[in-house]
Amino acid sequence: MAESAPQDRRTRRRKRSRRHNPDGTMTLIEHIYEFRRRLGYALLALLAGGIFGFIWFQTRLGPIESLGQLMNSPYCGIPADRLLPGTIGPDGSCRLLQTAPFEGIMIQLKVGLAAGAVVTSPLWLYQIWAFIAPGLYSKERRYALTFVGFASILFAGGALLAYLLVPHAFQMLMNFGGDFFTTALTADKYISFVLSLLVIFGVSFELPLLVVMLNFAGVLKYAQLKKWRRGIIFLLFVFAAFATPGSDPFSMIGLAGALTVLFEIAIQIARVHDRRKEAKRVDEGWADLPDDQPAPFQYEPSRVDDQPAATTSTDDIT
């Protein structure tokens, strides 16, 4: 029994190897083992990123400021005469209020985990990709890699735009009420506001990419997008008004304007894609045929490289 366990592990590793198992066929039990392994690696990457972010919160990384200073920078942009005197340190730095014994460490842990997840995203995203890639066709794998890359860039761009707009939003919001109020934000509410704004902007920037994906899949045509352009732009402004947590005009206009530009780029990509697709149909003689007409040729199985790799066998279920 002691000798069979290492042998079983070697067998599973050989099954995951493309050289020994080119089509990636696995049984249901082997799929579960593979999911557990990939999930474990992804959690280890997130844990390592959380430890890194927890340390970075109070540590300066060369020319890069500490994570705490980066998160506190929009709050410090509020004029000093608008802040509570006790929240300004001897060196002129601004401080957030801590209203619970464990609030400081929980904030540091929350921000550290969020920053660590972003820093280590290539590692845990690769584990997700490595699990689902064997079940895709070769063409689908190329498209998926492209879309995942653009999704990461768009999310980072949205979060960066939100970070640049936060100081202007704070300055405008804190000026309401004139001299009747003094600003003294608690750490929990302030950090939650900033993080939610970063996430909302990052996720919102994925909407134009979703439009492109639907167009490539044949669900949305350029003609439909062109017809709905005005209505969609109006809905983007409505979405931005409800999505921004502060409901300030700077964040709303910034998000709506950026989404409008990205949506227009998505429409133009759809236009070029549909034009190329139609030209290909003309060259192949399909232009005069309706979309629902069956193909005039017999189906022939393609090569192994073009087959979905991860197929599940039911041999081990019983």
CSV table of C-alpha atoms in Angstrom, one decimal:
chain,number,residue,atom,x,y,z
A,1,MET,CA,0.0,0.0,0.0
A,2,ALA,CA,2.9,2.4,0.8
A,3,GLU,CA,4.4,1.8,-2.6
A,4,SER,CA,1.1,2.2,-4.5
A,5,ALA,CA,0.4,5.8,-3.2
A,6,PRO,CA,3.5,7.4,-4.9
A,7,GLN,CA,2.8,5.3,-8.0
A,8,ASP,CA,-0.8,6.7,-8.1
A,9,ARG,CA,0.6,10.3,-7.8
A,10,ARG,CA,3.0,9.6,-10.6
A,11,THR,CA,0.2,8.3,-12.7
A,12,ARG,CA,-1.9,11.4,-12.1
A,13,ARG,CA,1.0,13.6,-13.0
A,14,ARG,CA,1.5,11.7,-16.3
A,15,LYS,CA,-2.2,12.1,-17.1
A,16,ARG,CA,-1.8,15.9,-16.6
A,17,SER,CA,1.2,15.9,-18.9
A,18,ARG,CA,0.6,16.8,-22.5
A,19,ARG,CA,3.4,14.5,-23.7
A,20,HIS,CA,1.7,11.4,-22.1
A,21,ASN,CA,-1.9,12.5,-22.5
A,22,PRO,CA,-2.1,14.8,-25.5
A,23,ASP,CA,-5.9,15.1,-25.6
A,24,GLY,CA,-6.1,15.8,-21.8
A,25,THR,CA,-8.8,13.2,-21.2
A,26,MET,CA,-9.5,12.6,-17.5
A,27,THR,CA,-12.1,10.8,-15.5
A,28,LEU,CA,-14.5,12.6,-13.2
A,29,ILE,CA,-12.4,11.7,-10.1
A,30,GLU,CA,-9.3,13.0,-11.8
A,31,HIS,CA,-11.2,16.3,-12.7
A,32,ILE,CA,-11.9,16.7,-9.0
A,33,TYR,CA,-8.3,16.0,-8.0
A,34,GLU,CA,-7.2,18.6,-10.6
A,35,PHE,CA,-9.7,21.2,-9.3
A,36,ARG,CA,-8.5,20.6,-5.8
A,37,ARG,CA,-4.9,21.1,-6.9
A,38,ARG,CA,-5.5,24.2,-8.9
A,39,LEU,CA,-7.7,25.7,-6.1
A,40,GLY,CA,-4.9,25.0,-3.6
A,41,TYR,CA,-2.3,26.8,-5.7
A,42,ALA,CA,-4.6,29.7,-6.2
A,43,LEU,CA,-5.3,30.1,-2.5
A,44,LEU,CA,-1.5,29.9,-1.8
A,45,ALA,CA,-1.0,32.7,-4.3
A,46,LEU,CA,-3.7,34.8,-2.6
A,47,LEU,CA,-2.2,34.1,0.8
A,48,ALA,CA,1.2,35.1,-0.3
A,49,GLY,CA,-0.2,38.3,-1.9
A,50,GLY,CA,-2.1,39.1,1.3
A,51,ILE,CA,1.1,38.8,3.4
A,52,PHE,CA,2.9,41.0,1.0
A,53,GLY,CA,0.1,43.6,1.1
A,54,PHE,CA,-0.1,43.5,4.9
A,55,ILE,CA,3.6,44.3,5.1
A,56,TRP,CA,3.4,46.9,2.3
A,57,PHE,CA,0.7,48.7,4.2
A,58,GLN,CA,3.3,50.3,6.5
A,59,THR,CA,6.5,49.8,4.5
A,60,ARG,CA,7.8,52.0,1.7
A,61,LEU,CA,9.0,50.0,-1.4
A,62,GLY,CA,11.8,52.1,-2.7
A,63,PRO,CA,10.3,55.0,-4.7
A,64,ILE,CA,6.8,53.6,-4.2
A,65,GLU,CA,5.0,54.9,-1.1
A,66,SER,CA,3.5,52.6,1.4
A,67,LEU,CA,0.0,51.2,0.8
A,68,GLY,CA,-1.4,53.1,3.7
A,69,GLN,CA,-0.1,56.4,2.4
A,70,LEU,CA,-1.5,55.6,-1.1
A,71,MET,CA,-4.9,54.9,0.4
A,72,ASN,CA,-4.8,57.9,2.7
A,73,SER,CA,-3.6,60.3,0.0
A,74,PRO,CA,-7.1,61.3,-1.3
A,75,TYR,CA,-8.2,62.0,2.3
A,76,CYS,CA,-5.2,64.2,2.9
A,77,GLY,CA,-6.1,66.3,-0.1
A,78,ILE,CA,-8.9,67.8,2.0
A,79,PRO,CA,-7.8,71.3,3.2
A,80,ALA,CA,-6.3,71.2,6.7
A,81,ASP,CA,-8.8,73.8,8.0
A,82,ARG,CA,-11.6,71.4,7.1
A,83,LEU,CA,-10.1,68.5,9.2
A,84,LEU,CA,-10.5,67.8,12.9
A,85,PRO,CA,-7.4,69.2,14.6
A,86,GLY,CA,-6.7,65.9,16.4
A,87,THR,CA,-6.5,64.0,13.1
A,88,ILE,CA,-3.4,66.0,11.9
A,89,GLY,CA,-0.1,64.6,13.2
A,90,PRO,CA,2.9,66.6,14.4
A,91,ASP,CA,4.6,66.3,11.0
A,92,GLY,CA,1.5,67.6,9.2
A,93,SER,CA,0.2,64.2,8.1
A,94,CYS,CA,-3.5,63.5,8.3
A,95,ARG,CA,-4.9,60.5,10.2
A,96,LEU,CA,-8.1,58.5,10.1
A,97,LEU,CA,-10.1,57.9,13.2
A,98,GLN,CA,-10.0,54.4,14.8
A,99,THR,CA,-13.2,53.7,16.7
A,100,ALA,CA,-12.7,50.1,17.6
A,101,PRO,CA,-9.8,48.2,19.2
A,102,PHE,CA,-9.2,45.9,16.2
A,103,GLU,CA,-10.2,48.4,13.5
A,104,GLY,CA,-6.6,49.2,12.6
A,105,ILE,CA,-5.5,45.7,12.0
A,106,MET,CA,-8.7,44.7,10.2
A,107,ILE,CA,-8.3,47.7,7.9
A,108,GLN,CA,-4.7,46.7,7.2
A,109,LEU,CA,-5.7,43.1,6.6
A,110,LYS,CA,-8.5,44.1,4.2
A,111,VAL,CA,-6.4,46.5,2.2
A,112,GLY,CA,-3.5,44.1,2.2
A,113,LEU,CA,-5.6,41.2,0.9
A,114,ALA,CA,-7.1,43.4,-1.9
A,115,ALA,CA,-3.7,44.7,-3.0
A,116,GLY,CA,-2.2,41.2,-2.8
A,117,ALA,CA,-5.0,39.8,-4.9
A,118,VAL,CA,-4.2,42.4,-7.6
A,119,VAL,CA,-0.4,41.9,-7.4
A,120,THR,CA,-0.6,38.1,-7.6
A,121,SER,CA,-3.5,38.0,-10.1
A,122,PRO,CA,-1.3,36.5,-12.8
A,123,LEU,CA,-0.6,33.5,-10.6
A,124,TRP,CA,-4.1,32.7,-9.5
A,125,LEU,CA,-5.6,33.6,-12.9
A,126,TYR,CA,-3.2,31.2,-14.4
A,127,GLN,CA,-4.5,28.4,-12.2
A,128,ILE,CA,-8.1,29.1,-13.3
A,129,TRP,CA,-6.9,29.2,-16.9
A,130,ALA,CA,-4.9,25.9,-16.5
A,131,PHE,CA,-8.1,24.2,-15.2
A,132,ILE,CA,-10.5,25.3,-18.0
A,133,ALA,CA,-8.1,25.4,-20.9
A,134,PRO,CA,-8.0,21.7,-21.7
A,135,GLY,CA,-11.8,21.8,-22.3
A,136,LEU,CA,-11.6,24.5,-25.0
A,137,TYR,CA,-10.8,24.3,-28.7
A,138,SER,CA,-7.5,25.7,-29.9
A,139,LYS,CA,-9.3,28.7,-31.4
A,140,GLU,CA,-11.2,29.3,-28.2
A,141,ARG,CA,-8.0,29.1,-26.2
A,142,ARG,CA,-6.5,31.9,-28.3
A,143,TYR,CA,-9.6,34.1,-27.9
A,144,ALA,CA,-9.8,33.4,-24.2
A,145,LEU,CA,-6.2,34.4,-23.5
A,146,THR,CA,-6.7,37.6,-25.5
A,147,PHE,CA,-9.9,38.5,-23.6
A,148,VAL,CA,-8.4,37.7,-20.2
A,149,GLY,CA,-5.4,40.0,-21.0
A,150,PHE,CA,-7.6,42.9,-22.0
A,151,ALA,CA,-9.9,42.3,-19.0
A,152,SER,CA,-6.9,42.7,-16.7
A,153,ILE,CA,-5.8,45.9,-18.4
A,154,LEU,CA,-9.3,47.4,-18.4
A,155,PHE,CA,-9.8,46.6,-14.7
A,156,ALA,CA,-6.5,48.2,-13.8
A,157,GLY,CA,-7.4,51.2,-16.0
A,158,GLY,CA,-10.8,51.6,-14.3
A,159,ALA,CA,-9.3,51.4,-10.8
A,160,LEU,CA,-6.6,53.9,-11.7
A,161,LEU,CA,-9.2,56.4,-13.0
A,162,ALA,CA,-11.2,56.0,-9.8
A,163,TYR,CA,-8.1,56.6,-7.7
A,164,LEU,CA,-7.5,59.8,-9.6
A,165,LEU,CA,-11.1,61.0,-9.2
A,166,VAL,CA,-11.4,60.3,-5.5
A,167,PRO,CA,-9.5,63.4,-4.3
A,168,HIS,CA,-11.8,65.7,-6.4
A,169,ALA,CA,-14.9,63.9,-5.2
A,170,PHE,CA,-13.8,64.3,-1.6
A,171,GLN,CA,-13.0,68.0,-1.9
A,172,MET,CA,-16.4,68.7,-3.4
A,173,LEU,CA,-18.4,66.5,-1.0
A,174,MET,CA,-16.6,68.0,2.1
A,175,ASN,CA,-17.4,71.5,1.0
A,176,PHE,CA,-21.1,71.0,1.3
A,177,GLY,CA,-22.4,72.5,4.5
A,178,GLY,CA,-19.9,75.4,4.6
A,179,ASP,CA,-18.4,76.0,8.1
A,180,PHE,CA,-21.0,74.0,9.9
A,181,PHE,CA,-19.1,70.7,9.7
A,182,THR,CA,-15.6,69.4,10.5
A,183,THR,CA,-14.3,66.4,8.6
A,184,ALA,CA,-13.2,63.4,10.7
A,185,LEU,CA,-13.7,60.2,8.8
A,186,THR,CA,-13.5,56.8,10.4
A,187,ALA,CA,-11.0,54.4,8.9
A,188,ASP,CA,-13.6,51.7,8.2
A,189,LYS,CA,-16.0,53.9,6.3
A,190,TYR,CA,-13.3,55.7,4.3
A,191,ILE,CA,-11.5,52.6,3.2
A,192,SER,CA,-14.7,50.9,2.3
A,193,PHE,CA,-15.7,53.9,0.2
A,194,VAL,CA,-12.4,54.0,-1.7
A,195,LEU,CA,-12.2,50.2,-2.2
A,196,SER,CA,-15.8,50.1,-3.4
A,197,LEU,CA,-15.1,52.9,-5.8
A,198,LEU,CA,-12.0,51.1,-7.2
A,199,VAL,CA,-13.9,47.9,-7.7
A,200,ILE,CA,-17.0,49.5,-9.3
A,201,PHE,CA,-14.8,51.4,-11.8
A,202,GLY,CA,-12.7,48.3,-12.5
A,203,VAL,CA,-15.7,46.0,-13.1
A,204,SER,CA,-17.6,48.7,-15.1
A,205,PHE,CA,-14.7,48.9,-17.5
A,206,GLU,CA,-15.4,45.3,-18.4
A,207,LEU,CA,-18.8,46.1,-20.0
A,208,PRO,CA,-17.3,47.2,-23.4
A,209,LEU,CA,-15.3,44.0,-23.5
A,210,LEU,CA,-18.5,42.0,-22.9
A,211,VAL,CA,-20.0,43.8,-26.0
A,212,VAL,CA,-17.0,42.7,-28.1
A,213,MET,CA,-17.2,39.1,-26.8
A,214,LEU,CA,-20.9,38.9,-27.7
A,215,ASN,CA,-20.2,40.3,-31.1
A,216,PHE,CA,-17.5,37.8,-31.8
A,217,ALA,CA,-19.9,35.1,-30.6
A,218,GLY,CA,-22.5,36.2,-33.1
A,219,VAL,CA,-25.0,37.3,-30.5
A,220,LEU,CA,-24.7,41.1,-31.2
A,221,LYS,CA,-24.3,42.6,-34.6
A,222,TYR,CA,-22.9,46.0,-35.5
A,223,ALA,CA,-26.2,47.0,-37.0
A,224,GLN,CA,-28.0,46.4,-33.7
A,225,LEU,CA,-25.3,48.3,-31.7
A,226,LYS,CA,-25.5,51.2,-34.1
A,227,LYS,CA,-29.3,51.3,-33.8
A,228,TRP,CA,-29.1,51.2,-30.0
A,229,ARG,CA,-26.2,53.6,-29.6
A,230,ARG,CA,-28.1,56.5,-28.1
A,231,GLY,CA,-30.1,54.4,-25.8
A,232,ILE,CA,-27.1,52.6,-24.5
A,233,ILE,CA,-25.1,55.8,-23.9
A,234,PHE,CA,-28.1,57.1,-21.9
A,235,LEU,CA,-28.2,53.9,-19.9
A,236,LEU,CA,-24.4,54.2,-19.2
A,237,PHE,CA,-25.0,57.6,-17.6
A,238,VAL,CA,-27.9,56.2,-15.5
A,239,PHE,CA,-25.7,53.3,-14.5
A,240,ALA,CA,-22.9,55.6,-13.5
A,241,ALA,CA,-25.2,57.8,-11.4
A,242,PHE,CA,-26.4,54.7,-9.4
A,243,ALA,CA,-23.0,52.9,-9.3
A,244,THR,CA,-20.8,55.6,-7.9
A,245,PRO,CA,-21.1,55.3,-4.1
A,246,GLY,CA,-20.6,59.0,-3.4
A,247,SER,CA,-23.1,60.2,-6.0
A,248,ASP,CA,-20.9,63.1,-6.7
A,249,PRO,CA,-20.8,64.6,-10.3
A,250,PHE,CA,-17.0,64.1,-10.7
A,251,SER,CA,-17.2,60.3,-10.2
A,252,MET,CA,-20.4,60.0,-12.2
A,253,ILE,CA,-19.2,62.0,-15.2
A,254,GLY,CA,-15.8,60.4,-15.1
A,255,LEU,CA,-17.2,56.9,-15.1
A,256,ALA,CA,-19.9,57.6,-17.7
A,257,GLY,CA,-17.5,59.5,-20.0
A,258,ALA,CA,-14.9,56.7,-19.9
A,259,LEU,CA,-17.6,54.0,-20.5
A,260,THR,CA,-19.0,56.0,-23.4
A,261,VAL,CA,-15.5,56.2,-25.1
A,262,LEU,CA,-14.9,52.5,-24.5
A,263,PHE,CA,-18.3,51.5,-25.7
A,264,GLU,CA,-17.7,53.5,-28.9
A,265,ILE,CA,-14.4,51.7,-29.4
A,266,ALA,CA,-16.3,48.4,-28.9
A,267,ILE,CA,-18.8,49.4,-31.6
A,268,GLN,CA,-16.0,50.2,-34.0
A,269,ILE,CA,-14.4,46.8,-33.3
A,270,ALA,CA,-17.7,45.1,-34.0
A,271,ARG,CA,-18.1,47.1,-37.2
A,272,VAL,CA,-14.6,45.9,-38.5
A,273,HIS,CA,-15.3,42.3,-37.3
A,274,ASP,CA,-18.7,42.1,-39.0
A,275,ARG,CA,-17.3,43.6,-42.2
A,276,ARG,CA,-14.5,41.0,-42.3
A,277,LYS,CA,-16.9,38.3,-41.6
A,278,GLU,CA,-19.3,39.4,-44.4
A,279,ALA,CA,-16.4,39.6,-46.8
A,280,LYS,CA,-15.3,36.1,-45.9
A,281,ARG,CA,-18.9,34.8,-46.5
A,282,VAL,CA,-18.9,36.4,-49.9
A,283,ASP,CA,-15.5,34.8,-50.8
A,284,GLU,CA,-16.8,31.4,-49.7
A,285,GLY,CA,-20.1,31.8,-51.5
A,286,TRP,CA,-22.3,31.9,-48.4
A,287,ALA,CA,-23.6,35.5,-48.8
A,288,ASP,CA,-26.9,34.5,-50.5
A,289,LEU,CA,-27.7,31.7,-48.0
A,290,PRO,CA,-29.8,32.3,-44.9
A,291,ASP,CA,-28.2,31.9,-41.5
A,292,ASP,CA,-30.5,29.0,-40.5
A,293,GLN,CA,-29.9,26.9,-43.6
A,294,PRO,CA,-28.0,23.6,-43.0
A,295,ALA,CA,-24.4,23.3,-44.3
A,296,PRO,CA,-24.2,21.6,-47.7
A,297,PHE,CA,-21.4,19.3,-46.7
A,298,GLN,CA,-21.0,16.3,-44.4
A,299,TYR,CA,-19.4,16.8,-41.0
A,300,GLU,CA,-15.9,15.4,-40.8
A,301,PRO,CA,-14.1,15.0,-37.4
A,302,SER,CA,-11.2,17.4,-37.1
A,303,ARG,CA,-7.8,16.7,-35.7
A,304,VAL,CA,-7.1,16.0,-32.0
A,305,ASP,CA,-5.7,19.5,-31.6
A,306,ASP,CA,-9.0,21.1,-32.6
A,307,GLN,CA,-11.1,18.9,-30.2
A,308,PRO,CA,-12.1,20.0,-26.7
A,309,ALA,CA,-9.4,18.3,-24.6
A,310,ALA,CA,-11.0,17.8,-21.2
A,311,THR,CA,-13.7,15.1,-21.6
A,312,THR,CA,-15.1,13.3,-18.7
A,313,SER,CA,-15.3,9.5,-18.5
A,314,THR,CA,-17.9,7.8,-16.4
A,315,ASP,CA,-15.9,4.6,-15.9
A,316,ASP,CA,-14.9,5.6,-12.3
A,317,ILE,CA,-18.3,6.9,-11.2
A,318,THR,CA,-19.6,3.5,-10.2
